[in-house]
């Protein structure tokens, strides 16, 4: 009886061990490749509990998440023969575990295969454009072209390239100072040209304004002279008309104006003979000359 119970216990224990060895779990961020005697027999991409043949089957687990790979910095010569050091990185995911296993076997082999593909694409595409396009004008477009080319070459590896980015694009150390000095000289030349254009435009505007002021002043002077002449003519006409109507009063009025102008300052000195006609209204209100 005891032997039978021991046999049952061993049998249950063996079954539990076999059951444990047959089960494996694929998590949400994983995918699995089942190998039988080292040969692929199944791909599992959905999470959950799965089964395998104990001892005979093995399971390789691969990441389903997006992974990063830093490419080695490399020197690139642009189309305009300017050199720069480019440091880039690539983001990728394993989309075909079977092809990935056949070509790379394990994730640690990715840098040695994908790295040269990225470096070649970066060197080829950036070498076909000018320096300014790389660092400023067309950088986003160039990154898309590089990612497309890398993705096409990485597809046979079971890899999908999500993105390729340039972390740093600097001038080689020996060229940086010379290029910076040339760029500074170009900017200073452009600034001097802009200042020269501004000065020329300011002088033109100032000359135009001065010319317009001169014309306006001349017109104002001419109009003033015309108005003054018209006023003088009208005044003379009125004086002549008044003189013709009452010569005695007109003479008296003109003499009063002369007296006012002569003594209005308060300290005027007049050296005249007492019987001068200028004082005729002082001697006689009627304006008659004194008798000798």
PDB file of C-alpha atoms in Angstrom:
ATOM      1  CA  UNK A   1       0.000   0.000   0.000  1.00  0.00           C
ATOM      2  CA  UNK A   2       2.770   2.371   0.915  1.00  0.00           C
ATOM      3  CA  UNK A   3       4.579   1.551  -2.321  1.00  0.00           C
ATOM      4  CA  UNK A   4       1.448   2.402  -4.294  1.00  0.00           C
ATOM      5  CA  UNK A   5       1.050   5.746  -2.519  1.00  0.00           C
ATOM      6  CA  UNK A   6       4.706   6.530  -3.123  1.00  0.00           C
ATOM      7  CA  UNK A   7       4.268   5.712  -6.806  1.00  0.00           C
ATOM      8  CA  UNK A   8       1.226   7.984  -7.049  1.00  0.00           C
ATOM      9  CA  UNK A   9       3.126  10.784  -5.315  1.00  0.00           C
ATOM     10  CA  UNK A  10       6.085  10.439  -7.662  1.00  0.00           C
ATOM     11  CA  UNK A  11       3.735  10.353 -10.625  1.00  0.00           C
ATOM     12  CA  UNK A  12       1.960  13.525  -9.515  1.00  0.00           C
ATOM     13  CA  UNK A  13       5.252  15.229  -8.813  1.00  0.00           C
ATOM     14  CA  UNK A  14       6.560  14.260 -12.233  1.00  0.00           C
ATOM     15  CA  UNK A  15       3.363  15.497 -13.866  1.00  0.00           C
ATOM     16  CA  UNK A  16       3.570  18.802 -12.015  1.00  0.00           C
ATOM     17  CA  UNK A  17       7.184  19.219 -13.052  1.00  0.00           C
ATOM     18  CA  UNK A  18       6.317  18.376 -16.665  1.00  0.00           C
ATOM     19  CA  UNK A  19       3.399  20.791 -16.578  1.00  0.00           C
ATOM     20  CA  UNK A  20       5.589  23.532 -15.159  1.00  0.00           C
ATOM     21  CA  UNK A  21       8.272  22.858 -17.769  1.00  0.00           C
ATOM     22  CA  UNK A  22       5.687  22.970 -20.564  1.00  0.00           C
ATOM     23  CA  UNK A  23       4.147  26.348 -19.684  1.00  0.00           C
ATOM     24  CA  UNK A  24       5.555  29.783 -20.373  1.00  0.00           C
ATOM     25  CA  UNK A  25       4.085  33.279 -20.243  1.00  0.00           C
ATOM     26  CA  UNK A  26       4.483  35.980 -22.875  1.00  0.00           C
ATOM     27  CA  UNK A  27       4.017  39.453 -21.377  1.00  0.00           C
ATOM     28  CA  UNK A  28       2.392  42.495 -22.976  1.00  0.00           C
ATOM     29  CA  UNK A  29       5.700  44.020 -24.086  1.00  0.00           C
ATOM     30  CA  UNK A  30       7.171  40.729 -25.355  1.00  0.00           C
ATOM     31  CA  UNK A  31       6.993  38.349 -28.290  1.00  0.00           C
ATOM     32  CA  UNK A  32       8.343  34.807 -28.415  1.00  0.00           C
ATOM     33  CA  UNK A  33       9.904  32.365 -30.862  1.00  0.00           C
ATOM     34  CA  UNK A  34       9.525  28.624 -30.093  1.00  0.00           C
ATOM     35  CA  UNK A  35      12.505  26.486 -31.153  1.00  0.00           C
ATOM     36  CA  UNK A  36      12.503  22.697 -31.443  1.00  0.00           C
ATOM     37  CA  UNK A  37      15.988  21.242 -31.466  1.00  0.00           C
ATOM     38  CA  UNK A  38      17.185  24.753 -32.395  1.00  0.00           C
ATOM     39  CA  UNK A  39      14.845  25.170 -35.337  1.00  0.00           C
ATOM     40  CA  UNK A  40      11.973  27.706 -35.263  1.00  0.00           C
ATOM     41  CA  UNK A  41       8.536  26.098 -35.087  1.00  0.00           C
ATOM     42  CA  UNK A  42       6.275  28.940 -33.959  1.00  0.00           C
ATOM     43  CA  UNK A  43       5.996  32.683 -33.372  1.00  0.00           C
ATOM     44  CA  UNK A  44       3.899  34.072 -30.533  1.00  0.00           C
ATOM     45  CA  UNK A  45       3.097  37.786 -30.592  1.00  0.00           C
ATOM     46  CA  UNK A  46       0.064  37.907 -28.283  1.00  0.00           C
ATOM     47  CA  UNK A  47       0.457  38.021 -24.497  1.00  0.00           C
ATOM     48  CA  UNK A  48      -0.755  35.132 -22.369  1.00  0.00           C
ATOM     49  CA  UNK A  49      -0.032  31.562 -21.225  1.00  0.00           C
ATOM     50  CA  UNK A  50       1.495  29.248 -23.837  1.00  0.00           C
ATOM     51  CA  UNK A  51       2.776  25.680 -24.018  1.00  0.00           C
ATOM     52  CA  UNK A  52       5.842  23.884 -25.305  1.00  0.00           C
ATOM     53  CA  UNK A  53       7.261  20.381 -25.327  1.00  0.00           C
ATOM     54  CA  UNK A  54       9.552  19.977 -22.314  1.00  0.00           C
ATOM     55  CA  UNK A  55      13.228  19.355 -23.009  1.00  0.00           C
ATOM     56  CA  UNK A  56      12.614  19.346 -26.760  1.00  0.00           C
ATOM     57  CA  UNK A  57      11.413  22.949 -27.135  1.00  0.00           C
ATOM     58  CA  UNK A  58      13.063  26.185 -26.059  1.00  0.00           C
ATOM     59  CA  UNK A  59      11.670  29.724 -26.159  1.00  0.00           C
ATOM     60  CA  UNK A  60      13.483  32.940 -27.117  1.00  0.00           C
ATOM     61  CA  UNK A  61      11.854  36.138 -25.869  1.00  0.00           C
ATOM     62  CA  UNK A  62      12.220  39.399 -27.840  1.00  0.00           C
ATOM     63  CA  UNK A  63      11.196  42.944 -26.956  1.00  0.00           C
ATOM     64  CA  UNK A  64       8.089  44.361 -28.567  1.00  0.00           C
ATOM     65  CA  UNK A  65       8.792  47.919 -27.363  1.00  0.00           C
ATOM     66  CA  UNK A  66      10.687  50.590 -29.314  1.00  0.00           C
ATOM     67  CA  UNK A  67      14.430  50.292 -28.710  1.00  0.00           C
ATOM     68  CA  UNK A  68      17.245  52.819 -29.104  1.00  0.00           C
ATOM     69  CA  UNK A  69      20.605  52.443 -30.793  1.00  0.00           C
ATOM     70  CA  UNK A  70      23.345  55.068 -30.733  1.00  0.00           C
ATOM     71  CA  UNK A  71      25.324  55.108 -33.971  1.00  0.00           C
ATOM     72  CA  UNK A  72      29.022  55.852 -33.858  1.00  0.00           C
ATOM     73  CA  UNK A  73      29.993  59.500 -34.521  1.00  0.00           C
ATOM     74  CA  UNK A  74      31.330  59.900 -38.041  1.00  0.00           C
ATOM     75  CA  UNK A  75      32.829  62.642 -40.172  1.00  0.00           C
ATOM     76  CA  UNK A  76      30.721  63.661 -43.172  1.00  0.00           C
ATOM     77  CA  UNK A  77      31.768  65.857 -46.098  1.00  0.00           C
ATOM     78  CA  UNK A  78      28.869  67.947 -47.391  1.00  0.00           C
ATOM     79  CA  UNK A  79      28.265  68.778 -51.048  1.00  0.00           C
ATOM     80  CA  UNK A  80      30.018  72.151 -50.652  1.00  0.00           C
ATOM     81  CA  UNK A  81      33.094  70.318 -49.259  1.00  0.00           C
ATOM     82  CA  UNK A  82      32.504  71.438 -45.683  1.00  0.00           C
ATOM     83  CA  UNK A  83      33.202  68.739 -43.134  1.00  0.00           C
ATOM     84  CA  UNK A  84      31.274  68.055 -39.961  1.00  0.00           C
ATOM     85  CA  UNK A  85      31.085  65.359 -37.300  1.00  0.00           C
ATOM     86  CA  UNK A  86      27.609  63.792 -37.071  1.00  0.00           C
ATOM     87  CA  UNK A  87      26.401  61.881 -34.010  1.00  0.00           C
ATOM     88  CA  UNK A  88      23.063  60.148 -34.648  1.00  0.00           C
ATOM     89  CA  UNK A  89      20.744  57.605 -33.059  1.00  0.00           C
ATOM     90  CA  UNK A  90      17.998  55.317 -34.361  1.00  0.00           C
ATOM     91  CA  UNK A  91      14.776  54.067 -32.780  1.00  0.00           C
ATOM     92  CA  UNK A  92      13.546  50.670 -33.937  1.00  0.00           C
ATOM     93  CA  UNK A  93      11.324  47.743 -33.020  1.00  0.00           C
ATOM     94  CA  UNK A  94      11.447  44.008 -33.788  1.00  0.00           C
ATOM     95  CA  UNK A  95       8.446  43.270 -36.008  1.00  0.00           C
ATOM     96  CA  UNK A  96       9.356  39.807 -37.315  1.00  0.00           C
ATOM     97  CA  UNK A  97      10.924  37.578 -34.638  1.00  0.00           C
ATOM     98  CA  UNK A  98      11.495  34.742 -37.123  1.00  0.00           C
ATOM     99  CA  UNK A  99      13.525  36.849 -39.571  1.00  0.00           C
ATOM    100  CA  UNK A 100      15.261  38.566 -36.676  1.00  0.00           C
ATOM    101  CA  UNK A 101      16.343  35.183 -35.296  1.00  0.00           C
ATOM    102  CA  UNK A 102      17.502  33.917 -38.686  1.00  0.00           C
ATOM    103  CA  UNK A 103      19.652  36.981 -39.406  1.00  0.00           C
ATOM    104  CA  UNK A 104      20.761  38.233 -35.983  1.00  0.00           C
ATOM    105  CA  UNK A 105      19.932  35.423 -33.505  1.00  0.00           C
ATOM    106  CA  UNK A 106      19.812  37.770 -30.488  1.00  0.00           C
ATOM    107  CA  UNK A 107      19.345  41.459 -29.697  1.00  0.00           C
ATOM    108  CA  UNK A 108      22.987  42.000 -28.817  1.00  0.00           C
ATOM    109  CA  UNK A 109      23.881  41.615 -32.511  1.00  0.00           C
ATOM    110  CA  UNK A 110      21.780  44.622 -33.577  1.00  0.00           C
ATOM    111  CA  UNK A 111      24.523  47.292 -33.252  1.00  0.00           C
ATOM    112  CA  UNK A 112      26.912  45.374 -35.509  1.00  0.00           C
ATOM    113  CA  UNK A 113      24.312  45.033 -38.302  1.00  0.00           C
ATOM    114  CA  UNK A 114      22.012  48.045 -37.980  1.00  0.00           C
ATOM    115  CA  UNK A 115      24.762  50.493 -36.998  1.00  0.00           C
ATOM    116  CA  UNK A 116      26.626  50.332 -40.357  1.00  0.00           C
ATOM    117  CA  UNK A 117      23.321  50.684 -42.236  1.00  0.00           C
ATOM    118  CA  UNK A 118      22.537  53.903 -40.344  1.00  0.00           C
ATOM    119  CA  UNK A 119      26.047  55.274 -40.784  1.00  0.00           C
ATOM    120  CA  UNK A 120      26.024  54.546 -44.526  1.00  0.00           C
ATOM    121  CA  UNK A 121      22.642  56.248 -45.009  1.00  0.00           C
ATOM    122  CA  UNK A 122      23.707  59.287 -42.986  1.00  0.00           C
ATOM    123  CA  UNK A 123      26.963  59.619 -44.895  1.00  0.00           C
ATOM    124  CA  UNK A 124      25.333  59.149 -48.308  1.00  0.00           C
ATOM    125  CA  UNK A 125      22.366  61.489 -47.886  1.00  0.00           C
ATOM    126  CA  UNK A 126      24.140  64.252 -45.956  1.00  0.00           C
ATOM    127  CA  UNK A 127      27.011  64.113 -48.428  1.00  0.00           C
ATOM    128  CA  UNK A 128      24.618  65.099 -51.219  1.00  0.00           C
ATOM    129  CA  UNK A 129      23.476  68.412 -49.712  1.00  0.00           C
ATOM    130  CA  UNK A 130      25.114  71.646 -48.593  1.00  0.00           C
ATOM    131  CA  UNK A 131      26.309  72.363 -45.076  1.00  0.00           C
ATOM    132  CA  UNK A 132      23.531  74.918 -44.431  1.00  0.00           C
ATOM    133  CA  UNK A 133      20.868  72.347 -45.363  1.00  0.00           C
ATOM    134  CA  UNK A 134      22.201  69.942 -42.734  1.00  0.00           C
ATOM    135  CA  UNK A 135      22.443  72.354 -39.828  1.00  0.00           C
ATOM    136  CA  UNK A 136      19.480  74.602 -40.611  1.00  0.00           C
ATOM    137  CA  UNK A 137      17.348  74.611 -43.758  1.00  0.00           C
ATOM    138  CA  UNK A 138      16.391  70.983 -44.581  1.00  0.00           C
ATOM    139  CA  UNK A 139      17.284  69.013 -41.485  1.00  0.00           C
ATOM    140  CA  UNK A 140      13.816  67.512 -40.913  1.00  0.00           C
ATOM    141  CA  UNK A 141      13.489  66.473 -44.558  1.00  0.00           C
ATOM    142  CA  UNK A 142      16.930  64.859 -44.476  1.00  0.00           C
ATOM    143  CA  UNK A 143      16.058  62.879 -41.333  1.00  0.00           C
ATOM    144  CA  UNK A 144      12.950  61.506 -43.031  1.00  0.00           C
ATOM    145  CA  UNK A 145      14.973  60.449 -46.077  1.00  0.00           C
ATOM    146  CA  UNK A 146      17.563  58.727 -43.892  1.00  0.00           C
ATOM    147  CA  UNK A 147      14.880  56.904 -41.879  1.00  0.00           C
ATOM    148  CA  UNK A 148      13.184  55.715 -45.077  1.00  0.00           C
ATOM    149  CA  UNK A 149      16.431  54.358 -46.517  1.00  0.00           C
ATOM    150  CA  UNK A 150      17.476  52.678 -43.254  1.00  0.00           C
ATOM    151  CA  UNK A 151      14.027  51.140 -42.845  1.00  0.00           C
ATOM    152  CA  UNK A 152      14.178  49.624 -46.338  1.00  0.00           C
ATOM    153  CA  UNK A 153      17.593  48.059 -45.659  1.00  0.00           C
ATOM    154  CA  UNK A 154      16.659  46.887 -42.145  1.00  0.00           C
ATOM    155  CA  UNK A 155      13.404  45.165 -43.173  1.00  0.00           C
ATOM    156  CA  UNK A 156      15.142  41.837 -44.081  1.00  0.00           C
ATOM    157  CA  UNK A 157      16.473  41.769 -40.508  1.00  0.00           C
ATOM    158  CA  UNK A 158      12.940  41.686 -39.096  1.00  0.00           C
ATOM    159  CA  UNK A 159      13.350  45.260 -37.852  1.00  0.00           C
ATOM    160  CA  UNK A 160      11.187  48.335 -38.436  1.00  0.00           C
ATOM    161  CA  UNK A 161      12.983  51.670 -38.082  1.00  0.00           C
ATOM    162  CA  UNK A 162      10.717  54.193 -36.364  1.00  0.00           C
ATOM    163  CA  UNK A 163      12.974  57.242 -36.491  1.00  0.00           C
ATOM    164  CA  UNK A 164      16.509  58.449 -37.110  1.00  0.00           C
ATOM    165  CA  UNK A 165      17.733  61.642 -35.459  1.00  0.00           C
ATOM    166  CA  UNK A 166      20.928  63.684 -35.361  1.00  0.00           C
ATOM    167  CA  UNK A 167      21.970  64.367 -31.787  1.00  0.00           C
ATOM    168  CA  UNK A 168      24.875  66.573 -32.740  1.00  0.00           C
ATOM    169  CA  UNK A 169      26.354  67.979 -35.938  1.00  0.00           C
ATOM    170  CA  UNK A 170      29.559  69.886 -35.211  1.00  0.00           C
ATOM    171  CA  UNK A 171      32.517  71.030 -37.216  1.00  0.00           C
ATOM    172  CA  UNK A 172      35.753  69.070 -36.829  1.00  0.00           C
ATOM    173  CA  UNK A 173      37.821  70.659 -34.112  1.00  0.00           C
ATOM    174  CA  UNK A 174      40.587  71.741 -36.486  1.00  0.00           C
ATOM    175  CA  UNK A 175      38.126  73.499 -38.806  1.00  0.00           C
ATOM    176  CA  UNK A 176      35.774  75.063 -36.277  1.00  0.00           C
ATOM    177  CA  UNK A 177      37.795  78.225 -35.611  1.00  0.00           C
ATOM    178  CA  UNK A 178      38.426  78.936 -39.287  1.00  0.00           C
ATOM    179  CA  UNK A 179      34.797  78.380 -40.270  1.00  0.00           C
ATOM    180  CA  UNK A 180      33.510  80.481 -37.390  1.00  0.00           C
ATOM    181  CA  UNK A 181      35.814  83.325 -38.392  1.00  0.00           C
ATOM    182  CA  UNK A 182      34.619  83.107 -41.993  1.00  0.00           C
ATOM    183  CA  UNK A 183      30.985  83.065 -40.893  1.00  0.00           C
ATOM    184  CA  UNK A 184      31.612  86.067 -38.656  1.00  0.00           C
ATOM    185  CA  UNK A 185      33.264  87.942 -41.535  1.00  0.00           C
ATOM    186  CA  UNK A 186      30.287  87.160 -43.775  1.00  0.00           C
ATOM    187  CA  UNK A 187      27.840  88.396 -41.149  1.00  0.00           C
ATOM    188  CA  UNK A 188      29.886  91.568 -40.605  1.00  0.00           C
ATOM    189  CA  UNK A 189      29.961  92.172 -44.359  1.00  0.00           C
ATOM    190  CA  UNK A 190      26.196  91.712 -44.566  1.00  0.00           C
ATOM    191  CA  UNK A 191      25.714  94.053 -41.596  1.00  0.00           C
ATOM    192  CA  UNK A 192      27.952  96.697 -43.206  1.00  0.00           C
ATOM    193  CA  UNK A 193      26.009  96.371 -46.449  1.00  0.00           C
ATOM    194  CA  UNK A 194      22.709  96.802 -44.619  1.00  0.00           C
ATOM    195  CA  UNK A 195      24.074  99.841 -42.771  1.00  0.00           C
ATOM    196  CA  UNK A 196      25.302 101.334 -46.048  1.00  0.00           C
ATOM    197  CA  UNK A 197      21.917 100.795 -47.655  1.00  0.00           C
ATOM    198  CA  UNK A 198      20.228 102.338 -44.630  1.00  0.00           C
ATOM    199  CA  UNK A 199      22.525 105.374 -44.720  1.00  0.00           C
ATOM    200  CA  UNK A 200      21.915 105.856 -48.444  1.00  0.00           C
ATOM    201  CA  UNK A 201      18.166 105.605 -47.947  1.00  0.00           C
ATOM    202  CA  UNK A 202      18.312 108.051 -45.020  1.00  0.00           C
ATOM    203  CA  UNK A 203      20.316 110.527 -47.126  1.00  0.00           C
ATOM    204  CA  UNK A 204      17.832 110.184 -49.966  1.00  0.00           C
ATOM    205  CA  UNK A 205      14.883 110.789 -47.660  1.00  0.00           C
ATOM    206  CA  UNK A 206      16.665 113.727 -46.021  1.00  0.00           C
ATOM    207  CA  UNK A 207      17.514 115.279 -49.393  1.00  0.00           C
ATOM    208  CA  UNK A 208      13.929 114.845 -50.566  1.00  0.00           C
ATOM    209  CA  UNK A 209      12.632 116.438 -47.366  1.00  0.00           C
ATOM    210  CA  UNK A 210      15.097 119.356 -47.645  1.00  0.00           C
ATOM    211  CA  UNK A 211      14.090 119.917 -51.256  1.00  0.00           C
ATOM    212  CA  UNK A 212      10.415 119.892 -50.341  1.00  0.00           C
ATOM    213  CA  UNK A 213      11.059 122.319 -47.447  1.00  0.00           C
ATOM    214  CA  UNK A 214      12.924 124.672 -49.805  1.00  0.00           C
ATOM    215  CA  UNK A 215      10.078 124.549 -52.305  1.00  0.00           C
ATOM    216  CA  UNK A 216       7.499 125.161 -49.574  1.00  0.00           C
ATOM    217  CA  UNK A 217       9.499 128.089 -48.179  1.00  0.00           C
ATOM    218  CA  UNK A 218       9.882 129.583 -51.647  1.00  0.00           C
ATOM    219  CA  UNK A 219       6.155 129.216 -52.296  1.00  0.00           C
ATOM    220  CA  UNK A 220       5.347 130.763 -48.912  1.00  0.00           C
ATOM    221  CA  UNK A 221       7.732 133.673 -49.532  1.00  0.00           C
ATOM    222  CA  UNK A 222       6.278 134.259 -52.974  1.00  0.00           C
ATOM    223  CA  UNK A 223       2.736 134.166 -51.674  1.00  0.00           C
ATOM    224  CA  UNK A 224       3.726 136.460 -48.778  1.00  0.00           C
ATOM    225  CA  UNK A 225       5.266 138.968 -51.166  1.00  0.00           C
ATOM    226  CA  UNK A 226       2.193 138.799 -53.346  1.00  0.00           C
ATOM    227  CA  UNK A 227      -0.074 139.413 -50.359  1.00  0.00           C
ATOM    228  CA  UNK A 228       2.193 142.183 -49.067  1.00  0.00           C
ATOM    229  CA  UNK A 229       2.199 143.849 -52.469  1.00  0.00           C
ATOM    230  CA  UNK A 230      -1.564 143.556 -52.666  1.00  0.00           C
ATOM    231  CA  UNK A 231      -1.869 145.036 -49.155  1.00  0.00           C
ATOM    232  CA  UNK A 232       0.509 147.887 -49.927  1.00  0.00           C
ATOM    233  CA  UNK A 233      -1.367 148.676 -53.105  1.00  0.00           C
ATOM    234  CA  UNK A 234      -4.658 148.652 -51.223  1.00  0.00           C
ATOM    235  CA  UNK A 235      -3.189 150.840 -48.496  1.00  0.00           C
ATOM    236  CA  UNK A 236      -1.829 153.321 -51.017  1.00  0.00           C
ATOM    237  CA  UNK A 237      -5.170 153.366 -52.749  1.00  0.00           C
ATOM    238  CA  UNK A 238      -6.936 154.103 -49.477  1.00  0.00           C
ATOM    239  CA  UNK A 239      -4.369 156.772 -48.596  1.00  0.00           C
ATOM    240  CA  UNK A 240      -4.691 158.360 -51.995  1.00  0.00           C
ATOM    241  CA  UNK A 241      -8.448 158.305 -51.745  1.00  0.00           C
ATOM    242  CA  UNK A 242      -8.316 159.817 -48.242  1.00  0.00           C
ATOM    243  CA  UNK A 243      -5.829 162.460 -49.364  1.00  0.00           C
ATOM    244  CA  UNK A 244      -8.056 163.382 -52.205  1.00  0.00           C
ATOM    245  CA  UNK A 245     -11.046 163.785 -49.924  1.00  0.00           C
ATOM    246  CA  UNK A 246      -9.406 165.794 -47.078  1.00  0.00           C
ATOM    247  CA  UNK A 247      -5.828 166.810 -47.616  1.00  0.00           C
ATOM    248  CA  UNK A 248      -5.546 168.723 -44.329  1.00  0.00           C
ATOM    249  CA  UNK A 249      -6.710 165.794 -42.223  1.00  0.00           C
ATOM    250  CA  UNK A 250      -4.508 163.368 -44.162  1.00  0.00           C
ATOM    251  CA  UNK A 251      -1.473 165.589 -43.538  1.00  0.00           C
ATOM    252  CA  UNK A 252      -2.362 165.828 -39.857  1.00  0.00           C
ATOM    253  CA  UNK A 253      -2.792 162.021 -39.606  1.00  0.00           C
ATOM    254  CA  UNK A 254       0.522 161.299 -41.307  1.00  0.00           C
ATOM    255  CA  UNK A 255       2.304 163.781 -39.044  1.00  0.00           C
ATOM    256  CA  UNK A 256       0.833 162.131 -35.951  1.00  0.00           C
ATOM    257  CA  UNK A 257       2.149 158.769 -37.200  1.00  0.00           C
ATOM    258  CA  UNK A 258       5.581 160.297 -37.741  1.00  0.00           C
ATOM    259  CA  UNK A 259       5.575 161.784 -34.212  1.00  0.00           C
ATOM    260  CA  UNK A 260       4.619 158.397 -32.773  1.00  0.00           C
ATOM    261  CA  UNK A 261       7.386 156.562 -34.594  1.00  0.00           C
ATOM    262  CA  UNK A 262       9.980 159.205 -33.683  1.00  0.00           C
ATOM    263  CA  UNK A 263       9.361 159.387 -29.940  1.00  0.00           C
ATOM    264  CA  UNK A 264       7.810 156.026 -29.040  1.00  0.00           C
ATOM    265  CA  UNK A 265      11.121 154.568 -27.716  1.00  0.00           C
ATOM    266  CA  UNK A 266      11.187 157.253 -24.994  1.00  0.00           C
ATOM    267  CA  UNK A 267      14.870 158.160 -25.377  1.00  0.00           C
ATOM    268  CA  UNK A 268      14.872 159.476 -28.939  1.00  0.00           C
ATOM    269  CA  UNK A 269      16.840 162.642 -29.638  1.00  0.00           C
ATOM    270  CA  UNK A 270      15.884 164.903 -32.536  1.00  0.00           C
ATOM    271  CA  UNK A 271      18.141 167.751 -33.662  1.00  0.00           C
ATOM    272  CA  UNK A 272      15.917 169.976 -35.770  1.00  0.00           C
ATOM    273  CA  UNK A 273      15.303 173.658 -36.242  1.00  0.00           C
ATOM    274  CA  UNK A 274      12.273 174.921 -34.258  1.00  0.00           C
ATOM    275  CA  UNK A 275      10.742 176.264 -37.420  1.00  0.00           C
ATOM    276  CA  UNK A 276      11.136 172.919 -39.194  1.00  0.00           C
ATOM    277  CA  UNK A 277       7.999 171.779 -41.013  1.00  0.00           C
ATOM    278  CA  UNK A 278       8.198 168.611 -38.924  1.00  0.00           C
ATOM    279  CA  UNK A 279       6.952 170.600 -35.885  1.00  0.00           C
ATOM    280  CA  UNK A 280       4.296 172.577 -37.658  1.00  0.00           C
ATOM    281  CA  UNK A 281       1.509 170.959 -35.655  1.00  0.00           C
ATOM    282  CA  UNK A 282       3.363 171.709 -32.399  1.00  0.00           C
ATOM    283  CA  UNK A 283       3.485 175.415 -33.261  1.00  0.00           C
ATOM    284  CA  UNK A 284      -0.002 175.636 -34.657  1.00  0.00           C
ATOM    285  CA  UNK A 285      -2.741 172.958 -34.468  1.00  0.00           C
ATOM    286  CA  UNK A 286      -3.909 174.068 -37.838  1.00  0.00           C
ATOM    287  CA  UNK A 287      -0.543 173.146 -39.290  1.00  0.00           C
ATOM    288  CA  UNK A 288       0.168 176.560 -40.708  1.00  0.00           C
ATOM    289  CA  UNK A 289       3.814 177.570 -40.814  1.00  0.00           C
ATOM    290  CA  UNK A 290       4.885 180.255 -38.283  1.00  0.00           C
ATOM    291  CA  UNK A 291       5.222 183.802 -39.547  1.00  0.00           C
ATOM    292  CA  UNK A 292       8.784 185.185 -39.820  1.00  0.00           C
TER     293      UNK A 292
END
